[in-house]
Amino acid sequence: MDKFSNHVRNILHGFFLSIGTTIAEPSTILPLIVNYFGGSSLLVGFFAALLRGGAILVQLFAAFQAQTYTYMLPYIRRVFIIRFLAWFFIGVSIILFGKESPNLTLFCIGLGLFIFSFSAGFGAIYFKDIIAKIFSPKFRGKTMAYRQFFSALGGLMSGVLAAFILESFPAPQSYGYLFIVSSFIMAFGYLAFATVDEPAKTQTMKKENSFRKFLHNSFTLLKSDKELQIQLTTFLLAYAYLISLPFIILDAKTKIDLDGIAIGSLITTQMVGAMLSNFLWGRLSGRGYNKLTANISISLYIVAIATAFIASTLQEYMFIFFIIGGAIDGNRIASGNLILALAPEHKRPVYIALQINIISFGLFFSLLGGFLLHFFNYNVLYSITLFMLFISLYFSTKLKEL
C-alpha cells in the first residue's frame, strides 16, 4: 500500500480530469452554453443535474456485479474510453449543428452528458474500491488532498484556457472547441490511472442469485446501520447548494458585464478556493478530523449562498465562487473518507454504492432550483437553499469520527 507511483498516478488523474471537465463547469460555462442555444432555466437545471447525477442510475447494479471482482482495473479502463468518446461527441456536435439546429444541438449535448455521467456510475464504484486497496486510511486522506489540490490547479488552468478559447473564436464554435480540446486533455488523466498497481482483493462476497435479492440485502443493511443513515442524511442535504449554484451565474449576468475574461475569472477563482482549501482539508483529514471537515464545509456553503443575496459586483461573485470551491473539496474529502472508514472490506462496494446512490439524488437539486426560479425569484431560490443547508449542518454535528 501507499506506493509513491500510485500516489502520483492518482494525482495526475485528478489534475487532467479537472482541466477537461471544468471546461463545462455546471455553475458557469454550461448554463451559458445552454442559454445560448435557447434553453430555459429548467433545461439549465436539467443539464446541470445530468452532468452531475446521471451516474446514480447504475450505482447499485455496478456494486452488485463488483462484489466478486478481485481486480477493478480492467473494468474502469472501459469506462475511461466511453467517457472520452462521449465528451468528444459533444464538441463535434456543437460544431456540426451549432446555431443552424439549436434543438438538435441541445439534444446532442444532453445525450453526451448522459453517457458521460451514466458511465461514471460504474467508474465510481471501481475507482473508490481501487483507492481503498492501494492506500491506507491515513495516507488516503493525504493523497486525496494532494489530488484535489492539483485538480484545483488544473481547474485554474482550465479557466485560463476557457477564457482564451471564448475570446479567440465566435460562439458557438468556441463552445465546440472547448469540449474537443478538453477531451484529449482528460485522456492523459485516464491513461495515468489506468496504469496504477492494483493488488488483488483478499475478501470478496458471493454474489446473490438476483439483483432483487441484492437490493433487499442492501436496504436491510441501510436500515440496520444508524451511523450510515446519519452520514447519508448529512451529505445528501449538503448538496442543497446546487439548488442555487447553476443560477448564480445567470443572476450575475443581469447585474454585471460577463465577457469571456469575467467568466474565466470566476472559474479561476473557484479553482483557487478549492486549491488553497486543500491545505486545510489535508491537515484535518490526515489527523482523522473528517467530522470537523464536514462541519466547516457546510458552513462555507451557507456563507456563499447568503452572500449571493446581496452580490452586485464581480468581486463579490468571485468571493462566492472562491468559498464554494473550498467547500466542495472539503465536503468531498469528508464524505469519501467517512464511508471508507465505516465500510468493512467485503461489503465496501455495497456501502459505497448506497452512499453514492442516495446522496447523489442531491445532484438533481438543480432541477428544483430551475423550478423555483421559473415560478418565483432569486430570493426564494436562495432562501430555500439556506434552509436545507442549515438542516445538513445540524446533522453533521451528529457524525462520529471513525
mmCIF file of C-alpha atoms in Angstrom:
data_model
loop_
_atom_site.group_PDB
_atom_site.id
_atom_site.type_symbol
_atom_site.label_atom_id
_atom_site.label_comp_id
_atom_site.label_asym_id
_atom_site.label_seq_id
_atom_site.Cartn_x
_atom_site.Cartn_y
_atom_site.Cartn_z
ATOM 1 C CA MET A 1 0.000 0.000 0.000
ATOM 2 C CA ASP A 2 0.868 3.694 -0.295
ATOM 3 C CA LYS A 3 3.237 3.285 -3.254
ATOM 4 C CA PHE A 4 4.598 6.606 -4.470
ATOM 5 C CA SER A 5 3.921 5.664 -8.108
ATOM 6 C CA ASN A 6 0.232 5.090 -7.331
ATOM 7 C CA HIS A 7 0.135 8.361 -5.398
ATOM 8 C CA VAL A 8 1.485 10.225 -8.445
ATOM 9 C CA ARG A 9 -0.921 8.496 -10.846
ATOM 10 C CA ASN A 10 -3.873 9.340 -8.602
ATOM 11 C CA ILE A 11 -2.822 12.994 -8.627
ATOM 12 C CA LEU A 12 -2.273 13.075 -12.406
ATOM 13 C CA HIS A 13 -5.704 11.557 -12.974
ATOM 14 C CA GLY A 14 -7.363 14.268 -10.899
ATOM 15 C CA PHE A 15 -5.264 17.021 -12.488
ATOM 16 C CA PHE A 16 -6.020 16.233 -16.142
ATOM 17 C CA LEU A 17 -9.633 15.219 -15.489
ATOM 18 C CA SER A 18 -10.221 18.559 -13.781
ATOM 19 C CA ILE A 19 -8.823 20.513 -16.721
ATOM 20 C CA GLY A 20 -11.140 18.616 -19.045
ATOM 21 C CA THR A 21 -14.397 18.687 -17.110
ATOM 22 C CA THR A 22 -14.080 22.254 -15.802
ATOM 23 C CA ILE A 23 -14.480 23.382 -19.416
ATOM 24 C CA ALA A 24 -18.209 22.626 -18.980
ATOM 25 C CA GLU A 25 -18.429 23.596 -15.310
ATOM 26 C CA PRO A 26 -22.153 23.346 -14.389
ATOM 27 C CA SER A 27 -22.131 26.576 -12.400
ATOM 28 C CA THR A 28 -20.515 28.801 -15.043
ATOM 29 C CA ILE A 29 -19.953 27.756 -18.667
ATOM 30 C CA LEU A 30 -22.603 25.049 -19.099
ATOM 31 C CA PRO A 31 -25.523 27.368 -18.191
ATOM 32 C CA LEU A 32 -24.238 29.922 -20.689
ATOM 33 C CA ILE A 33 -23.962 27.294 -23.453
ATOM 34 C CA VAL A 34 -27.497 26.029 -22.825
ATOM 35 C CA ASN A 35 -28.794 29.584 -22.636
ATOM 36 C CA TYR A 36 -27.077 30.459 -25.938
ATOM 37 C CA PHE A 37 -28.997 27.722 -27.766
ATOM 38 C CA GLY A 38 -32.307 28.913 -26.316
ATOM 39 C CA GLY A 39 -32.567 26.589 -23.319
ATOM 40 C CA SER A 40 -34.786 27.720 -20.439
ATOM 41 C CA SER A 41 -33.818 27.826 -16.750
ATOM 42 C CA LEU A 42 -35.495 24.431 -16.390
ATOM 43 C CA LEU A 43 -33.228 22.978 -19.092
ATOM 44 C CA VAL A 44 -30.192 24.586 -17.458
ATOM 45 C CA GLY A 45 -31.121 22.829 -14.221
ATOM 46 C CA PHE A 46 -31.748 19.555 -16.030
ATOM 47 C CA PHE A 47 -28.397 19.582 -17.849
ATOM 48 C CA ALA A 48 -26.516 20.520 -14.688
ATOM 49 C CA ALA A 49 -28.209 17.606 -12.918
ATOM 50 C CA LEU A 50 -27.494 15.322 -15.862
ATOM 51 C CA LEU A 51 -23.770 16.059 -15.794
ATOM 52 C CA ARG A 52 -23.520 15.569 -12.061
ATOM 53 C CA GLY A 53 -26.175 12.968 -11.364
ATOM 54 C CA GLY A 54 -26.650 10.599 -14.288
ATOM 55 C CA ALA A 55 -24.389 8.103 -12.540
ATOM 56 C CA ILE A 56 -26.864 7.227 -9.805
ATOM 57 C CA LEU A 57 -28.976 5.138 -12.166
ATOM 58 C CA VAL A 58 -26.442 2.310 -12.221
ATOM 59 C CA GLN A 59 -24.544 2.556 -8.933
ATOM 60 C CA LEU A 60 -26.243 -0.328 -7.153
ATOM 61 C CA PHE A 61 -26.149 -2.572 -10.215
ATOM 62 C CA ALA A 62 -22.429 -1.823 -10.574
ATOM 63 C CA ALA A 63 -21.891 -2.765 -6.914
ATOM 64 C CA PHE A 64 -23.926 -5.953 -7.395
ATOM 65 C CA GLN A 65 -21.603 -7.020 -10.202
ATOM 66 C CA ALA A 66 -18.416 -5.817 -8.485
ATOM 67 C CA GLN A 67 -18.862 -7.871 -5.303
ATOM 68 C CA THR A 68 -16.958 -10.795 -6.791
ATOM 69 C CA TYR A 69 -14.251 -8.841 -8.649
ATOM 70 C CA THR A 70 -10.723 -9.286 -7.322
ATOM 71 C CA TYR A 71 -9.464 -6.614 -9.748
ATOM 72 C CA MET A 72 -11.307 -3.436 -10.773
ATOM 73 C CA LEU A 73 -8.753 -2.006 -13.200
ATOM 74 C CA PRO A 74 -9.905 -3.835 -16.382
ATOM 75 C CA TYR A 75 -13.427 -2.517 -15.876
ATOM 76 C CA ILE A 76 -12.513 1.096 -15.098
ATOM 77 C CA ARG A 77 -10.421 1.230 -18.299
ATOM 78 C CA ARG A 78 -13.573 0.539 -20.324
ATOM 79 C CA VAL A 79 -15.319 3.363 -18.500
ATOM 80 C CA PHE A 80 -12.481 5.753 -19.380
ATOM 81 C CA ILE A 81 -12.839 5.008 -23.110
ATOM 82 C CA ILE A 82 -16.609 5.582 -23.084
ATOM 83 C CA ARG A 83 -16.305 8.878 -21.190
ATOM 84 C CA PHE A 84 -13.668 10.190 -23.600
ATOM 85 C CA LEU A 85 -15.836 9.405 -26.638
ATOM 86 C CA ALA A 86 -18.951 10.979 -25.068
ATOM 87 C CA TRP A 87 -17.138 14.258 -24.271
ATOM 88 C CA PHE A 88 -15.570 14.413 -27.734
ATOM 89 C CA PHE A 89 -19.008 13.779 -29.294
ATOM 90 C CA ILE A 90 -20.467 16.873 -27.595
ATOM 91 C CA GLY A 91 -17.810 19.133 -29.091
ATOM 92 C CA VAL A 92 -18.182 17.709 -32.591
ATOM 93 C CA SER A 93 -21.990 18.033 -32.398
ATOM 94 C CA ILE A 94 -21.810 21.710 -31.432
ATOM 95 C CA ILE A 95 -19.524 22.475 -34.391
ATOM 96 C CA LEU A 96 -21.516 20.405 -36.896
ATOM 97 C CA PHE A 97 -25.026 21.557 -35.960
ATOM 98 C CA GLY A 98 -24.455 24.706 -33.920
ATOM 99 C CA LYS A 99 -26.643 27.716 -34.488
ATOM 100 C CA GLU A 100 -28.484 26.289 -37.524
ATOM 101 C CA SER A 101 -30.101 23.466 -35.486
ATOM 102 C CA PRO A 102 -30.232 24.606 -31.851
ATOM 103 C CA ASN A 103 -32.702 21.917 -30.764
ATOM 104 C CA LEU A 104 -30.603 19.144 -32.289
ATOM 105 C CA THR A 105 -27.504 20.651 -30.698
ATOM 106 C CA LEU A 106 -29.151 20.698 -27.268
ATOM 107 C CA PHE A 107 -30.230 17.073 -27.758
ATOM 108 C CA CYS A 108 -26.680 16.021 -28.624
ATOM 109 C CA ILE A 109 -25.275 17.905 -25.651
ATOM 110 C CA GLY A 110 -27.787 16.186 -23.382
ATOM 111 C CA LEU A 111 -27.035 12.764 -24.873
ATOM 112 C CA GLY A 112 -23.299 13.233 -24.480
ATOM 113 C CA LEU A 113 -23.658 14.449 -20.902
ATOM 114 C CA PHE A 114 -25.890 11.480 -20.086
ATOM 115 C CA ILE A 115 -23.414 8.906 -21.460
ATOM 116 C CA PHE A 116 -20.500 10.684 -19.780
ATOM 117 C CA SER A 117 -22.269 10.742 -16.414
ATOM 118 C CA PHE A 118 -24.005 7.353 -16.734
ATOM 119 C CA SER A 119 -20.713 5.546 -17.330
ATOM 120 C CA ALA A 120 -19.285 7.257 -14.251
ATOM 121 C CA GLY A 121 -21.792 5.253 -12.210
ATOM 122 C CA PHE A 122 -19.703 2.160 -12.869
ATOM 123 C CA GLY A 123 -16.424 4.057 -12.677
ATOM 124 C CA ALA A 124 -17.109 5.486 -9.214
ATOM 125 C CA ILE A 125 -17.508 2.017 -7.689
ATOM 126 C CA TYR A 126 -14.326 0.740 -9.300
ATOM 127 C CA PHE A 127 -12.357 3.910 -8.512
ATOM 128 C CA LYS A 128 -13.203 4.047 -4.804
ATOM 129 C CA ASP A 129 -12.518 0.346 -4.334
ATOM 130 C CA ILE A 130 -9.111 0.702 -6.005
ATOM 131 C CA ILE A 131 -8.303 3.741 -3.841
ATOM 132 C CA ALA A 132 -9.228 1.790 -0.696
ATOM 133 C CA LYS A 133 -6.958 -1.088 -1.765
ATOM 134 C CA ILE A 134 -3.863 0.896 -2.728
ATOM 135 C CA PHE A 135 -3.823 3.463 0.112
ATOM 136 C CA SER A 136 -4.007 3.071 3.894
ATOM 137 C CA PRO A 137 -6.724 5.095 5.739
ATOM 138 C CA LYS A 138 -4.433 7.917 6.932
ATOM 139 C CA PHE A 139 -2.455 8.163 3.681
ATOM 140 C CA ARG A 140 -5.753 8.124 1.776
ATOM 141 C CA GLY A 141 -6.686 11.486 3.242
ATOM 142 C CA LYS A 142 -3.257 12.829 2.304
ATOM 143 C CA THR A 143 -3.272 11.585 -1.293
ATOM 144 C CA MET A 144 -6.845 12.745 -1.886
ATOM 145 C CA ALA A 145 -5.970 16.212 -0.545
ATOM 146 C CA TYR A 146 -2.992 16.301 -2.925
ATOM 147 C CA ARG A 147 -5.245 15.076 -5.719
ATOM 148 C CA GLN A 148 -7.795 17.797 -5.015
ATOM 149 C CA PHE A 149 -5.065 20.455 -4.758
ATOM 150 C CA PHE A 150 -3.746 19.580 -8.213
ATOM 151 C CA SER A 151 -7.304 19.117 -9.512
ATOM 152 C CA ALA A 152 -7.957 22.688 -8.459
ATOM 153 C CA LEU A 153 -4.715 23.754 -10.131
ATOM 154 C CA GLY A 154 -5.940 22.002 -13.270
ATOM 155 C CA GLY A 155 -9.245 23.820 -12.960
ATOM 156 C CA LEU A 156 -7.327 27.066 -12.628
ATOM 157 C CA MET A 157 -5.532 26.353 -15.890
ATOM 158 C CA SER A 158 -8.852 25.349 -17.401
ATOM 159 C CA GLY A 159 -10.279 28.767 -16.582
ATOM 160 C CA VAL A 160 -7.424 30.443 -18.443
ATOM 161 C CA LEU A 161 -7.850 28.057 -21.391
ATOM 162 C CA ALA A 162 -11.614 28.625 -21.457
ATOM 163 C CA ALA A 163 -11.189 32.394 -21.413
ATOM 164 C CA PHE A 164 -8.660 32.182 -24.287
ATOM 165 C CA ILE A 165 -10.897 29.985 -26.468
ATOM 166 C CA LEU A 166 -14.043 32.014 -25.746
ATOM 167 C CA GLU A 167 -12.246 35.247 -26.637
ATOM 168 C CA SER A 168 -10.468 33.818 -29.710
ATOM 169 C CA PHE A 169 -13.385 32.164 -31.500
ATOM 170 C CA PRO A 170 -17.021 33.183 -32.022
ATOM 171 C CA ALA A 171 -19.865 31.240 -30.444
ATOM 172 C CA PRO A 172 -20.930 28.512 -30.933
ATOM 173 C CA GLN A 173 -17.669 27.265 -32.496
ATOM 174 C CA SER A 174 -15.809 28.266 -29.349
ATOM 175 C CA TYR A 175 -18.083 26.029 -27.255
ATOM 176 C CA GLY A 176 -17.351 23.068 -29.521
ATOM 177 C CA TYR A 177 -13.606 23.684 -29.344
ATOM 178 C CA LEU A 178 -13.831 23.728 -25.544
ATOM 179 C CA PHE A 179 -15.156 20.157 -25.490
ATOM 180 C CA ILE A 180 -12.873 18.776 -28.197
ATOM 181 C CA VAL A 181 -9.671 20.170 -26.697
ATOM 182 C CA SER A 182 -10.648 19.164 -23.166
ATOM 183 C CA SER A 183 -11.486 15.578 -24.199
ATOM 184 C CA PHE A 184 -7.872 14.997 -25.222
ATOM 185 C CA ILE A 185 -6.574 16.687 -22.087
ATOM 186 C CA MET A 186 -8.652 14.466 -19.779
ATOM 187 C CA ALA A 187 -7.418 11.418 -21.734
ATOM 188 C CA PHE A 188 -3.957 11.939 -20.190
ATOM 189 C CA GLY A 189 -5.552 11.543 -16.767
ATOM 190 C CA TYR A 190 -7.329 8.382 -17.832
ATOM 191 C CA LEU A 191 -4.045 6.904 -19.077
ATOM 192 C CA ALA A 192 -2.344 7.733 -15.783
ATOM 193 C CA PHE A 193 -4.881 5.999 -13.540
ATOM 194 C CA ALA A 194 -5.284 3.064 -15.929
ATOM 195 C CA THR A 195 -1.696 2.061 -15.101
ATOM 196 C CA VAL A 196 -1.854 2.014 -11.255
ATOM 197 C CA ASP A 197 -0.542 -1.068 -9.482
ATOM 198 C CA GLU A 198 -3.713 -2.686 -8.111
ATOM 199 C CA PRO A 199 -3.419 -5.614 -5.670
ATOM 200 C CA ALA A 200 -5.961 -8.429 -5.652
ATOM 201 C CA LYS A 201 -8.815 -8.086 -3.174
ATOM 202 C CA THR A 202 -8.424 -10.624 -0.356
ATOM 203 C CA GLN A 203 -12.058 -10.607 0.744
ATOM 204 C CA THR A 204 -14.965 -10.757 -1.672
ATOM 205 C CA MET A 205 -18.634 -11.574 -1.291
ATOM 206 C CA LYS A 206 -20.590 -14.269 -3.040
ATOM 207 C CA LYS A 207 -22.950 -12.581 -5.476
ATOM 208 C CA GLU A 208 -26.655 -13.011 -4.763
ATOM 209 C CA ASN A 209 -28.756 -15.060 -7.150
ATOM 210 C CA SER A 210 -30.637 -11.983 -8.360
ATOM 211 C CA PHE A 211 -30.320 -8.221 -8.389
ATOM 212 C CA ARG A 212 -33.634 -8.008 -6.492
ATOM 213 C CA LYS A 213 -32.138 -10.044 -3.648
ATOM 214 C CA PHE A 214 -29.096 -7.776 -3.650
ATOM 215 C CA LEU A 215 -31.313 -4.691 -3.353
ATOM 216 C CA HIS A 216 -33.208 -6.277 -0.469
ATOM 217 C CA ASN A 217 -29.968 -7.071 1.387
ATOM 218 C CA SER A 218 -28.562 -3.602 0.702
ATOM 219 C CA PHE A 219 -31.528 -1.744 2.128
ATOM 220 C CA THR A 220 -31.703 -4.136 5.080
ATOM 221 C CA LEU A 221 -28.115 -3.115 5.768
ATOM 222 C CA LEU A 222 -29.065 0.551 5.463
ATOM 223 C CA LYS A 223 -31.916 0.195 7.963
ATOM 224 C CA SER A 224 -29.663 -1.521 10.492
ATOM 225 C CA ASP A 225 -26.706 0.901 10.384
ATOM 226 C CA LYS A 226 -27.522 4.117 12.245
ATOM 227 C CA GLU A 227 -24.146 5.737 11.531
ATOM 228 C CA LEU A 228 -24.633 5.162 7.828
ATOM 229 C CA GLN A 229 -28.057 6.810 7.987
ATOM 230 C CA ILE A 230 -26.621 9.931 9.639
ATOM 231 C CA GLN A 231 -23.830 10.150 7.069
ATOM 232 C CA LEU A 232 -26.230 9.834 4.158
ATOM 233 C CA THR A 233 -28.636 12.446 5.537
ATOM 234 C CA THR A 234 -25.806 14.912 6.162
ATOM 235 C CA PHE A 235 -24.202 14.660 2.746
ATOM 236 C CA LEU A 236 -27.469 14.429 0.815
ATOM 237 C CA LEU A 237 -28.690 17.719 2.262
ATOM 238 C CA ALA A 238 -25.228 19.257 1.850
ATOM 239 C CA TYR A 239 -25.891 19.119 -1.900
ATOM 240 C CA ALA A 240 -28.636 21.709 -1.382
ATOM 241 C CA TYR A 241 -26.128 24.335 -2.540
ATOM 242 C CA LEU A 242 -26.837 23.023 -6.049
ATOM 243 C CA ILE A 243 -30.365 24.427 -5.836
ATOM 244 C CA SER A 244 -28.802 27.841 -6.373
ATOM 245 C CA LEU A 245 -25.318 27.327 -7.805
ATOM 246 C CA PRO A 246 -26.144 26.875 -11.547
ATOM 247 C CA PHE A 247 -28.230 30.043 -11.449
ATOM 248 C CA ILE A 248 -25.881 32.386 -9.587
ATOM 249 C CA ILE A 249 -24.025 32.984 -12.867
ATOM 250 C CA LEU A 250 -27.323 33.905 -14.574
ATOM 251 C CA ASP A 251 -28.172 36.265 -11.710
ATOM 252 C CA ALA A 252 -24.729 37.829 -12.096
ATOM 253 C CA LYS A 253 -25.320 38.226 -15.840
ATOM 254 C CA THR A 254 -28.182 40.633 -15.107
ATOM 255 C CA LYS A 255 -26.021 42.782 -12.800
ATOM 256 C CA ILE A 256 -22.531 42.826 -14.314
ATOM 257 C CA ASP A 257 -20.887 42.529 -17.737
ATOM 258 C CA LEU A 258 -19.953 38.864 -18.156
ATOM 259 C CA ASP A 259 -17.463 38.717 -21.025
ATOM 260 C CA GLY A 260 -15.049 35.843 -21.620
ATOM 261 C CA ILE A 261 -12.463 37.282 -19.241
ATOM 262 C CA ALA A 262 -15.009 37.702 -16.435
ATOM 263 C CA ILE A 263 -16.272 34.127 -16.909
ATOM 264 C CA GLY A 264 -12.720 32.809 -16.875
ATOM 265 C CA SER A 265 -12.056 34.827 -13.711
ATOM 266 C CA LEU A 266 -14.986 33.227 -11.899
ATOM 267 C CA ILE A 267 -13.840 29.723 -12.900
ATOM 268 C CA THR A 268 -10.293 30.557 -11.842
ATOM 269 C CA THR A 269 -11.452 31.957 -8.519
ATOM 270 C CA GLN A 270 -13.443 28.823 -7.742
ATOM 271 C CA MET A 271 -10.420 26.668 -8.506
ATOM 272 C CA VAL A 272 -8.121 28.845 -6.377
ATOM 273 C CA GLY A 273 -10.548 28.459 -3.481
ATOM 274 C CA ALA A 274 -10.526 24.699 -3.960
ATOM 275 C CA MET A 275 -6.751 24.542 -4.320
ATOM 276 C CA LEU A 276 -5.913 26.591 -1.228
ATOM 277 C CA SER A 277 -8.553 24.889 0.912
ATOM 278 C CA ASN A 278 -6.873 21.522 0.467
ATOM 279 C CA PHE A 279 -4.012 22.619 2.691
ATOM 280 C CA LEU A 280 -6.625 22.752 5.465
ATOM 281 C CA TRP A 281 -8.571 19.652 4.419
ATOM 282 C CA GLY A 282 -5.408 17.565 4.059
ATOM 283 C CA ARG A 283 -4.208 18.533 7.545
ATOM 284 C CA LEU A 284 -7.606 17.865 9.152
ATOM 285 C CA SER A 285 -8.227 14.593 7.318
ATOM 286 C CA GLY A 286 -4.688 13.355 7.937
ATOM 287 C CA ARG A 287 -5.357 13.739 11.660
ATOM 288 C CA GLY A 288 -8.717 11.991 11.441
ATOM 289 C CA TYR A 289 -10.906 15.136 11.752
ATOM 290 C CA ASN A 290 -13.348 14.271 8.983
ATOM 291 C CA LYS A 291 -16.374 15.356 11.020
ATOM 292 C CA LEU A 292 -14.861 18.817 11.539
ATOM 293 C CA THR A 293 -14.095 18.972 7.818
ATOM 294 C CA ALA A 294 -17.779 18.337 7.070
ATOM 295 C CA ASN A 295 -18.887 20.968 9.620
ATOM 296 C CA ILE A 296 -16.650 23.654 8.119
ATOM 297 C CA SER A 297 -17.516 22.785 4.510
ATOM 298 C CA ILE A 298 -21.266 23.022 5.035
ATOM 299 C CA SER A 299 -20.813 26.308 6.906
ATOM 300 C CA LEU A 300 -18.912 27.692 3.908
ATOM 301 C CA TYR A 301 -21.814 26.762 1.617
ATOM 302 C CA ILE A 302 -24.089 28.784 3.893
ATOM 303 C CA VAL A 303 -21.779 31.809 3.767
ATOM 304 C CA ALA A 304 -21.588 31.657 -0.050
ATOM 305 C CA ILE A 305 -25.354 31.425 -0.634
ATOM 306 C CA ALA A 306 -26.041 34.155 1.941
ATOM 307 C CA THR A 307 -23.617 36.415 0.053
ATOM 308 C CA ALA A 308 -25.498 35.770 -3.206
ATOM 309 C CA PHE A 309 -28.468 37.679 -1.753
ATOM 310 C CA ILE A 310 -26.531 40.963 -1.817
ATOM 311 C CA ALA A 311 -23.876 40.421 -4.508
ATOM 312 C CA SER A 312 -23.785 43.068 -7.232
ATOM 313 C CA THR A 313 -20.124 43.318 -8.312
ATOM 314 C CA LEU A 314 -17.653 40.969 -9.987
ATOM 315 C CA GLN A 315 -15.541 40.931 -6.816
ATOM 316 C CA GLU A 316 -18.480 39.751 -4.701
ATOM 317 C CA TYR A 317 -19.267 36.965 -7.164
ATOM 318 C CA MET A 318 -15.590 35.977 -7.168
ATOM 319 C CA PHE A 319 -15.803 35.686 -3.374
ATOM 320 C CA ILE A 320 -18.871 33.430 -3.692
ATOM 321 C CA PHE A 321 -17.164 31.071 -6.126
ATOM 322 C CA PHE A 322 -13.964 31.119 -4.059
ATOM 323 C CA ILE A 323 -15.862 29.956 -0.963
ATOM 324 C CA ILE A 324 -17.842 27.340 -2.897
ATOM 325 C CA GLY A 325 -14.654 25.931 -4.434
ATOM 326 C CA GLY A 326 -13.232 25.284 -0.980
ATOM 327 C CA ALA A 327 -16.475 23.875 0.391
ATOM 328 C CA ILE A 328 -16.911 21.385 -2.452
ATOM 329 C CA ASP A 329 -13.461 19.860 -1.908
ATOM 330 C CA GLY A 330 -13.862 19.697 1.869
ATOM 331 C CA ASN A 331 -17.227 18.016 1.585
ATOM 332 C CA ARG A 332 -15.836 15.510 -0.930
ATOM 333 C CA ILE A 333 -12.931 14.510 1.315
ATOM 334 C CA ALA A 334 -15.121 14.196 4.424
ATOM 335 C CA SER A 335 -17.811 12.071 2.772
ATOM 336 C CA GLY A 336 -15.314 9.863 0.937
ATOM 337 C CA ASN A 337 -13.148 9.141 3.970
ATOM 338 C CA LEU A 338 -16.046 8.582 6.357
ATOM 339 C CA ILE A 339 -17.735 5.979 4.145
ATOM 340 C CA LEU A 340 -14.499 4.060 3.514
ATOM 341 C CA ALA A 341 -13.749 4.057 7.256
ATOM 342 C CA LEU A 342 -17.239 2.819 8.069
ATOM 343 C CA ALA A 343 -17.427 0.044 5.447
ATOM 344 C CA PRO A 344 -15.988 -3.462 6.070
ATOM 345 C CA GLU A 345 -13.732 -4.621 3.203
ATOM 346 C CA HIS A 346 -16.038 -7.381 1.966
ATOM 347 C CA LYS A 347 -19.046 -5.011 1.960
ATOM 348 C CA ARG A 348 -17.199 -1.961 0.642
ATOM 349 C CA PRO A 349 -18.834 -1.859 -2.829
ATOM 350 C CA VAL A 350 -22.283 -2.049 -1.199
ATOM 351 C CA TYR A 351 -21.569 0.776 1.271
ATOM 352 C CA ILE A 352 -20.059 2.918 -1.470
ATOM 353 C CA ALA A 353 -22.999 2.277 -3.793
ATOM 354 C CA LEU A 354 -25.553 3.044 -1.082
ATOM 355 C CA GLN A 355 -23.871 6.338 -0.257
ATOM 356 C CA ILE A 356 -23.385 7.396 -3.858
ATOM 357 C CA ASN A 357 -26.910 6.375 -4.861
ATOM 358 C CA ILE A 358 -28.666 8.132 -2.034
ATOM 359 C CA ILE A 359 -26.635 11.318 -1.708
ATOM 360 C CA SER A 360 -26.393 11.614 -5.496
ATOM 361 C CA PHE A 361 -30.089 12.400 -5.584
ATOM 362 C CA GLY A 362 -28.873 15.741 -4.259
ATOM 363 C CA LEU A 363 -27.175 16.273 -7.605
ATOM 364 C CA PHE A 364 -30.663 16.744 -9.021
ATOM 365 C CA PHE A 365 -31.382 19.637 -6.670
ATOM 366 C CA SER A 366 -30.589 21.920 -9.604
ATOM 367 C CA LEU A 367 -33.890 20.738 -11.117
ATOM 368 C CA LEU A 368 -35.652 22.077 -8.038
ATOM 369 C CA GLY A 369 -33.686 25.286 -8.468
ATOM 370 C CA GLY A 370 -34.809 25.626 -12.067
ATOM 371 C CA PHE A 371 -38.419 25.097 -10.992
ATOM 372 C CA LEU A 372 -38.168 27.691 -8.195
ATOM 373 C CA LEU A 373 -36.570 30.266 -10.463
ATOM 374 C CA HIS A 374 -39.103 29.638 -13.214
ATOM 375 C CA PHE A 375 -42.084 30.277 -10.935
ATOM 376 C CA PHE A 376 -40.627 32.547 -8.246
ATOM 377 C CA ASN A 377 -37.434 34.612 -7.952
ATOM 378 C CA TYR A 378 -33.841 34.544 -6.733
ATOM 379 C CA ASN A 379 -34.768 35.476 -3.150
ATOM 380 C CA VAL A 380 -36.982 32.387 -2.847
ATOM 381 C CA LEU A 381 -34.278 30.292 -4.527
ATOM 382 C CA TYR A 382 -31.573 31.381 -2.080
ATOM 383 C CA SER A 383 -33.845 31.172 0.980
ATOM 384 C CA ILE A 384 -34.842 27.539 0.393
ATOM 385 C CA THR A 385 -31.217 26.659 -0.287
ATOM 386 C CA LEU A 386 -30.119 28.129 3.044
ATOM 387 C CA PHE A 387 -32.906 26.364 4.941
ATOM 388 C CA MET A 388 -31.803 22.941 3.674
ATOM 389 C CA LEU A 389 -28.112 23.680 4.297
ATOM 390 C CA PHE A 390 -28.820 24.553 7.923
ATOM 391 C CA ILE A 391 -30.542 21.169 8.349
ATOM 392 C CA SER A 392 -27.459 19.498 6.844
ATOM 393 C CA LEU A 393 -25.222 21.391 9.268
ATOM 394 C CA TYR A 394 -27.335 20.152 12.197
ATOM 395 C CA PHE A 395 -26.950 16.505 11.136
ATOM 396 C CA SER A 396 -23.226 16.975 10.532
ATOM 397 C CA THR A 397 -22.804 17.686 14.256
ATOM 398 C CA LYS A 398 -24.079 14.147 14.916
ATOM 399 C CA LEU A 399 -21.436 12.451 12.771
ATOM 400 C CA LYS A 400 -18.899 10.251 14.534
ATOM 401 C CA GLU A 401 -15.197 10.078 13.742
ATOM 402 C CA LEU A 402 -14.276 6.514 12.749
#
